Every structure is written in C-alpha cells, then in structure tokens.
mmCIF file of C-alpha atoms in Angstrom:
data_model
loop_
_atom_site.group_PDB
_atom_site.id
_atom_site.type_symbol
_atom_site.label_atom_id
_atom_site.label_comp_id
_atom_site.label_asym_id
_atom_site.label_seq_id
_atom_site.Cartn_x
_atom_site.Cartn_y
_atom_site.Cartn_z
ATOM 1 C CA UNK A 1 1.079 -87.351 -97.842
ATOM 2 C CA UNK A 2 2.099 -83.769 -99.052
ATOM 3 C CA UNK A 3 5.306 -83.006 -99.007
ATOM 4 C CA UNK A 4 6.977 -80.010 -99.882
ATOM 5 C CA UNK A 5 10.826 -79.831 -101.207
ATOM 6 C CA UNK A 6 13.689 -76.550 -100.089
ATOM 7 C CA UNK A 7 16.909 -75.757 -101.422
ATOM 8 C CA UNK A 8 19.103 -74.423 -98.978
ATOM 9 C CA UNK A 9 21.807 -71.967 -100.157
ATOM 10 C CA UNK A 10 24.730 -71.015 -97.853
ATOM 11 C CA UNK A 11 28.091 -69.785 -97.633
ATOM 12 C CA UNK A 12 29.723 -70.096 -94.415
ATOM 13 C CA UNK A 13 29.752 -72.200 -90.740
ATOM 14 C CA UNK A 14 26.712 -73.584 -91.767
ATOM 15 C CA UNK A 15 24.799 -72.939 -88.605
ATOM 16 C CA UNK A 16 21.345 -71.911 -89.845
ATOM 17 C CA UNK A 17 21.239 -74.732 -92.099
ATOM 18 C CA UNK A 18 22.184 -77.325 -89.511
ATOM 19 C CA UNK A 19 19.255 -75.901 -87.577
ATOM 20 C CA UNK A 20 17.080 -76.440 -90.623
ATOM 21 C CA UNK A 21 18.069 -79.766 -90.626
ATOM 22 C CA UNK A 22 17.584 -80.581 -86.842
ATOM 23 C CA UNK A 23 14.504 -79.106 -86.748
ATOM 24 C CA UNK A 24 12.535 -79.329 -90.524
ATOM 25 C CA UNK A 25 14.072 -81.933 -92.737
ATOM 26 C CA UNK A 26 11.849 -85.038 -92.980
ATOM 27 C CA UNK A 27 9.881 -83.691 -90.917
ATOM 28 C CA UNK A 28 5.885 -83.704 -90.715
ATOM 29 C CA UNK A 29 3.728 -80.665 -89.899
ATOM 30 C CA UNK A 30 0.284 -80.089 -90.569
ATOM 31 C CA UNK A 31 0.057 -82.693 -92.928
ATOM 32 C CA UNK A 32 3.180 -81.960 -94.636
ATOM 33 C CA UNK A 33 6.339 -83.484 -95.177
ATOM 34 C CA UNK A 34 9.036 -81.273 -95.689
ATOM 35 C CA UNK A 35 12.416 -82.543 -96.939
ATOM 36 C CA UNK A 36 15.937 -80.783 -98.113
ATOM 37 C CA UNK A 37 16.415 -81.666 -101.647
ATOM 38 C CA UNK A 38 19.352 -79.401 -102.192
ATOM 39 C CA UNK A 39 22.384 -77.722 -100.568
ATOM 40 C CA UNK A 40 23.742 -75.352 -102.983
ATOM 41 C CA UNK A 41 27.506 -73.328 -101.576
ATOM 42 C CA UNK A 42 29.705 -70.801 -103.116
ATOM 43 C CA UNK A 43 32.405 -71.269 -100.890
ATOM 44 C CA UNK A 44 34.121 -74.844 -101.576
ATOM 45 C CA UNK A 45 35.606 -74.865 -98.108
ATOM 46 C CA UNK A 46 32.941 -73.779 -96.608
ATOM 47 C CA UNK A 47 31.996 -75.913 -92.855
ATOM 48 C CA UNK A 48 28.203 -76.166 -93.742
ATOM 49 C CA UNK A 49 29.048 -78.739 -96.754
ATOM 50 C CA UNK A 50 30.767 -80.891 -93.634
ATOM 51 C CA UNK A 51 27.576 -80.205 -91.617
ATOM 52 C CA UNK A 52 24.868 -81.446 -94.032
ATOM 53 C CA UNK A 53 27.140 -84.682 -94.461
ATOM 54 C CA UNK A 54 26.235 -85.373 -91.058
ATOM 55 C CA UNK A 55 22.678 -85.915 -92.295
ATOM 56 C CA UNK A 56 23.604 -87.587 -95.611
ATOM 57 C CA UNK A 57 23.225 -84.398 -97.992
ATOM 58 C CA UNK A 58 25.788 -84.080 -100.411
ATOM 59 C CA UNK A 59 26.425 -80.325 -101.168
ATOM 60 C CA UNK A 60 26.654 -78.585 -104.677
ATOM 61 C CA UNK A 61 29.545 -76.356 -104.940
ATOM 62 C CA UNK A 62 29.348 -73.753 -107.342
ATOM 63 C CA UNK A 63 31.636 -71.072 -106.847
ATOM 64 C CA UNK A 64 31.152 -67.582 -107.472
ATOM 65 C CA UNK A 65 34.468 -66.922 -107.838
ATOM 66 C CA UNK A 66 34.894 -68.440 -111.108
ATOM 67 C CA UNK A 67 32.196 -66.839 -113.045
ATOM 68 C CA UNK A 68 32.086 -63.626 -115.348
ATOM 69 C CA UNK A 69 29.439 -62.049 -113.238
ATOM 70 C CA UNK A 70 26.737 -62.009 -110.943
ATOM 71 C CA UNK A 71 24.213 -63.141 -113.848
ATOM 72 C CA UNK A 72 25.893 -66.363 -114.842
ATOM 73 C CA UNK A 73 26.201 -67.056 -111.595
ATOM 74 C CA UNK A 74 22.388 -66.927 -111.099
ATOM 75 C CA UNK A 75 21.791 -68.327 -113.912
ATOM 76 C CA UNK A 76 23.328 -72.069 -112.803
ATOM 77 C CA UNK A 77 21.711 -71.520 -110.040
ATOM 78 C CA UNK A 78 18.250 -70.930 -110.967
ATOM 79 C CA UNK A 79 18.897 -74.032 -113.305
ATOM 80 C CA UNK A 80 19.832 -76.593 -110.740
ATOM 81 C CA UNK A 81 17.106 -75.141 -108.183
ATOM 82 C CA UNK A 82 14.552 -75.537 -111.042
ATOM 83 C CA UNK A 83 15.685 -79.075 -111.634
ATOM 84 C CA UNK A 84 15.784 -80.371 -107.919
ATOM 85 C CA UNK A 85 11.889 -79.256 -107.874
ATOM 86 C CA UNK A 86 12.123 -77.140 -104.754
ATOM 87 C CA UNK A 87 8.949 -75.632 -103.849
ATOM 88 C CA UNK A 88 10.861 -72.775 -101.876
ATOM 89 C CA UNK A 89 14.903 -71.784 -101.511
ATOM 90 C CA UNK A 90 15.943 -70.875 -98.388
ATOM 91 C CA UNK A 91 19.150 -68.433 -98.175
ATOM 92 C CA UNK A 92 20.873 -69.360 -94.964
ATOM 93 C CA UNK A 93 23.644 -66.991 -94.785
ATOM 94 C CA UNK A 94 24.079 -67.138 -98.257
ATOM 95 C CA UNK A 95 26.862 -64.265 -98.883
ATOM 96 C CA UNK A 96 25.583 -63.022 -102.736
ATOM 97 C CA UNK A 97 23.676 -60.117 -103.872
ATOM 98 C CA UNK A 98 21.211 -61.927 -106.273
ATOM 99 C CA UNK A 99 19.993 -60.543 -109.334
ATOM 100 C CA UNK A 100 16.841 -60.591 -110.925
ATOM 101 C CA UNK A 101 17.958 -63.674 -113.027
ATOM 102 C CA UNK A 102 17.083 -65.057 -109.747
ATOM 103 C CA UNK A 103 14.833 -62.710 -108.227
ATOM 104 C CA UNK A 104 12.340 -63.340 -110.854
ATOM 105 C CA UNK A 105 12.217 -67.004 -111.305
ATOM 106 C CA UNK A 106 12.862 -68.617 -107.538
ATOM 107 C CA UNK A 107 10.653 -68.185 -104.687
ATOM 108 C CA UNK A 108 13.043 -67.660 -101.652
ATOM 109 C CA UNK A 109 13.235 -65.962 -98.711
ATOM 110 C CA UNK A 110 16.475 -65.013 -97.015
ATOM 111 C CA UNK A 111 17.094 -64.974 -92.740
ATOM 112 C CA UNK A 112 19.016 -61.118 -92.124
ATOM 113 C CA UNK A 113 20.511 -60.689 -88.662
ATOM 114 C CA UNK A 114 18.624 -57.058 -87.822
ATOM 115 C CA UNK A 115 15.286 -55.811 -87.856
ATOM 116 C CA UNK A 116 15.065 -54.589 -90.930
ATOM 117 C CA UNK A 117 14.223 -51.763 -92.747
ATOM 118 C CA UNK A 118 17.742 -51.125 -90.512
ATOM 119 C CA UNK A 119 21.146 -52.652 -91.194
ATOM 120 C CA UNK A 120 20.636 -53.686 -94.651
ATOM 121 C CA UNK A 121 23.968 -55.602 -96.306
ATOM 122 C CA UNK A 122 26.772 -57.644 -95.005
ATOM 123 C CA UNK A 123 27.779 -55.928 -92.047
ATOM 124 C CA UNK A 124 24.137 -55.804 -90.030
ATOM 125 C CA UNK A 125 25.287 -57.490 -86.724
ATOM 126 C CA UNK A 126 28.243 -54.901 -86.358
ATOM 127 C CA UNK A 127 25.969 -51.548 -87.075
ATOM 128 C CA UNK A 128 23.348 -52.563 -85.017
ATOM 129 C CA UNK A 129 25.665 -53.514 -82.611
ATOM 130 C CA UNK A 130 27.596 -50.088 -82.441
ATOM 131 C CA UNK A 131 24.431 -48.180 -82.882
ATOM 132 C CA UNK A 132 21.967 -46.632 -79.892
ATOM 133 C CA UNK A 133 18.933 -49.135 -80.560
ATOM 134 C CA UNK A 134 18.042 -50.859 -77.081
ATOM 135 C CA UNK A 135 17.398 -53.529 -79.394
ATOM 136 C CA UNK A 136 18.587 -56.087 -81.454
ATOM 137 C CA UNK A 137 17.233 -58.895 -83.577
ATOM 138 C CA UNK A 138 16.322 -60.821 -86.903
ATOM 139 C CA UNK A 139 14.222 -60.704 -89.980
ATOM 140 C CA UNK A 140 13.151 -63.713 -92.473
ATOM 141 C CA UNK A 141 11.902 -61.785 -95.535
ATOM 142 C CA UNK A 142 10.868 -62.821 -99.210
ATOM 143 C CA UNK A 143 14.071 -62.097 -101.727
ATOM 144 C CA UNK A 144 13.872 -59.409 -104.004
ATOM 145 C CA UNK A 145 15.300 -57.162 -106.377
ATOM 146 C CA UNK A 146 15.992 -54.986 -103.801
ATOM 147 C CA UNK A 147 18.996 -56.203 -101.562
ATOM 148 C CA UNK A 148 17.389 -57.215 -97.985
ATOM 149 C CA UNK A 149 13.917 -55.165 -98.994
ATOM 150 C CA UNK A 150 11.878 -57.956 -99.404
ATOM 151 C CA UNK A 151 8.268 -58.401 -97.582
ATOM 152 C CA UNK A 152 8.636 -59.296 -94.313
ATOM 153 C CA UNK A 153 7.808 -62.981 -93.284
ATOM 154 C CA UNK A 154 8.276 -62.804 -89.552
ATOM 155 C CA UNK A 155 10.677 -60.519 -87.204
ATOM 156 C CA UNK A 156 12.064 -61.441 -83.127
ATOM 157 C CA UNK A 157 13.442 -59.095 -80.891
ATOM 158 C CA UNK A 158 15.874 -58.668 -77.621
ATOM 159 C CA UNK A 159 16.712 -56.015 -75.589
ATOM 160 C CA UNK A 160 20.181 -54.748 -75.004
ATOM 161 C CA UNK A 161 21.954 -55.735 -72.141
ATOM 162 C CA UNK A 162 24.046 -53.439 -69.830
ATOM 163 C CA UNK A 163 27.544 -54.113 -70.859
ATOM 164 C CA UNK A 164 26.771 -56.543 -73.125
ATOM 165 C CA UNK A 165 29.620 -57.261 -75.459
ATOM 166 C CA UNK A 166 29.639 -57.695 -79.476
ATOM 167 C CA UNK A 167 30.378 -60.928 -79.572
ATOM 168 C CA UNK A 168 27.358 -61.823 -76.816
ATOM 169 C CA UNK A 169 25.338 -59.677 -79.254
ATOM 170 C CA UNK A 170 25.952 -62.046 -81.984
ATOM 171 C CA UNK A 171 25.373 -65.055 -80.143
ATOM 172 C CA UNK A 172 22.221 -63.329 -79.302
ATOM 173 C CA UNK A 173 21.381 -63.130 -82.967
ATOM 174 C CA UNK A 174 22.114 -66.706 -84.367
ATOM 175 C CA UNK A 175 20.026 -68.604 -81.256
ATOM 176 C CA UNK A 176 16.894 -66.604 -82.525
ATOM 177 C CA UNK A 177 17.884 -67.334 -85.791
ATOM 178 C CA UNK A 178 17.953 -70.746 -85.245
ATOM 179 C CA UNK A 179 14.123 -70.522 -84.225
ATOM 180 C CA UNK A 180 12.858 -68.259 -86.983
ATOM 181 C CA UNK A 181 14.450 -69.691 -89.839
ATOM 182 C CA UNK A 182 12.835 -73.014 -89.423
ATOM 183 C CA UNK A 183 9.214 -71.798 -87.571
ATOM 184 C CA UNK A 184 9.323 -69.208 -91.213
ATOM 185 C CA UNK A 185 9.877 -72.747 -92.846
ATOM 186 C CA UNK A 186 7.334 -73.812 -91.809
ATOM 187 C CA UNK A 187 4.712 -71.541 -91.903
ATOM 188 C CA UNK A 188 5.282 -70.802 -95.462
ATOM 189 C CA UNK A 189 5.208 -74.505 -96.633
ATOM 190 C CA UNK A 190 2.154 -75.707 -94.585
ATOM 191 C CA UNK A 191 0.248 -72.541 -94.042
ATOM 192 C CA UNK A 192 0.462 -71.516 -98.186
ATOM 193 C CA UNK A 193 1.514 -68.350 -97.122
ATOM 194 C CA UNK A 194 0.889 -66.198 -100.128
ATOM 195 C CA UNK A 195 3.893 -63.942 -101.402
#
C-alpha cells in the first residue's frame, strides 16, 4: 500500500492539528495511507506538543526565538522536514512568515482563517470580523513567497449572523477549519493534485 508522509508545523492550542490527527493520521483513503511523520513547534510551551502526545507523536521544538533571523530559522527547518521524508508540510496555525529558504524547497500549504485575497496576516479573524462582509470563512492555499498569496486549494463559507458576536465568529471559523484542513489533506495526497 501507498502511503504518503506530512509534517505538521504549529504554534499554538494545537486545534487544527488535533483535527488532523482525528481525522487523517493512519488513515486509508483511496488507496493511500497517510501518516504524521513530524510535528515541528516554535513555541516550547505551546498546548499542541501536549495534544499530539495524546496520539504518541513526540514534537520537535525549535524555537524561533533563538535564532539570528528568519533564514536560519528556515533553514533547520527545511533540514529536518527533508530528513523525515514528508511528501507535503502542513502549516496548522503555524505563526511565521516563511522565507523562500523554505518557500522554494518544501511543498506546503497553509489553512488562513478568511477568504482570501481578504485579511491577509495575523490578525484575519478580527478584520473580517469588524468589517461589512455578510460573510466569513477559510482558505487552505499552497505557501509561497508571498505571505498568504498562495494558489488556492479549497475555500468554505458562512453567512453572518444578526448579532453575532466575535468570539461566535471565531468559533465559526475553527469548526470549518477543522473540515478543510484535513478534506485539503486529503485531496492533495490521494488525488496528486498538481501545484
């Protein structure tokens, strides 16, 4: 049987990743295994290194924070994603801007929580949020040099509520991320999706 490897890069709570785990890893579709052979975080407190423990996944901490800049940063990275043999990385609220260091040798694709060409950056569920669209939603796209301007993999929807608050807005935003992030997953790896 086929099977096909991801690295999965976060930064926070965890959430999306715990979903990729529930839902894709070990997992057969179409033919295809798919398995998580890395968890990668910058933040070494971060909740998602407890949450992959749950499914026996030790998580590689390497911190931004203590690096000259952006570049060496990639740079490990790119090294240990090369080594674990991933077949595609999978930024799940993965907090860095990436440089081409990365951009050029690492197939990824990144989960942003607006429908993009809008809201691009760190502070998407807020401005879409405070902003007149009637809607809301999420984007999976491939990672490129171009922060959050990557081709589009796959994009959901919702319509604004009357009264609806910011913090049911966000909740909103991470159940449909929950379902794109992994269906995206999946597509790519048994589908051959070309980039």
């Amino acid at each position: 049987m086929l099977t096909k490897k991801i690295a999965v890069l976060f930064s926070g709570s965890g959430s999306n990743l715990e979903a990729i785990l529930k839902k894709v890893h070990n997992q057969i579709f179409n033919g295809v295994k798919i398995e998580v052979c890395l968890c990668i975080c910058n933040k070494p407190g971060a909740f998602g290194i407890e949450r992959a423990k749950k499914f026996g996944l030790e998580t590689l901490v390497i911190e931004s924070a203590k690096f000259k800049n952006r570049e060496e940063f990639d740079a490990v990275l790119v090294e240990q994603i090369l080594k674990s043999g991933a077949d595609l990385t999978v930024l799940a609220g993965f907090m860095r801007i990436l440089t081409p260091v990365f951009t050029a040798q690492i197939k990824a694709i990144n989960l942003h929580p607006s429908i993009l060409p809008l809201f691009k950056g760190a502070h998407a569920i807020k401005e879409s949020f405070e902003s007149d669209m009637m809607i809301g939603g999420v984007s999976v796209h491939y990672v490129s040099e171009e922060l959050d301007g990557g081709k589009l993999i796959a994009q959901r929807a919702f319509e604004r509520e009357d009264g609806m608050s910011l913090d049911e807005w966000e909740a909103k935003i991470h159940a449909i991320e929950h379902e794109i992030l992994p269906e995206s997953i999946i597509k790519i790896l048994t589908k051959e999706v070309n980039v």
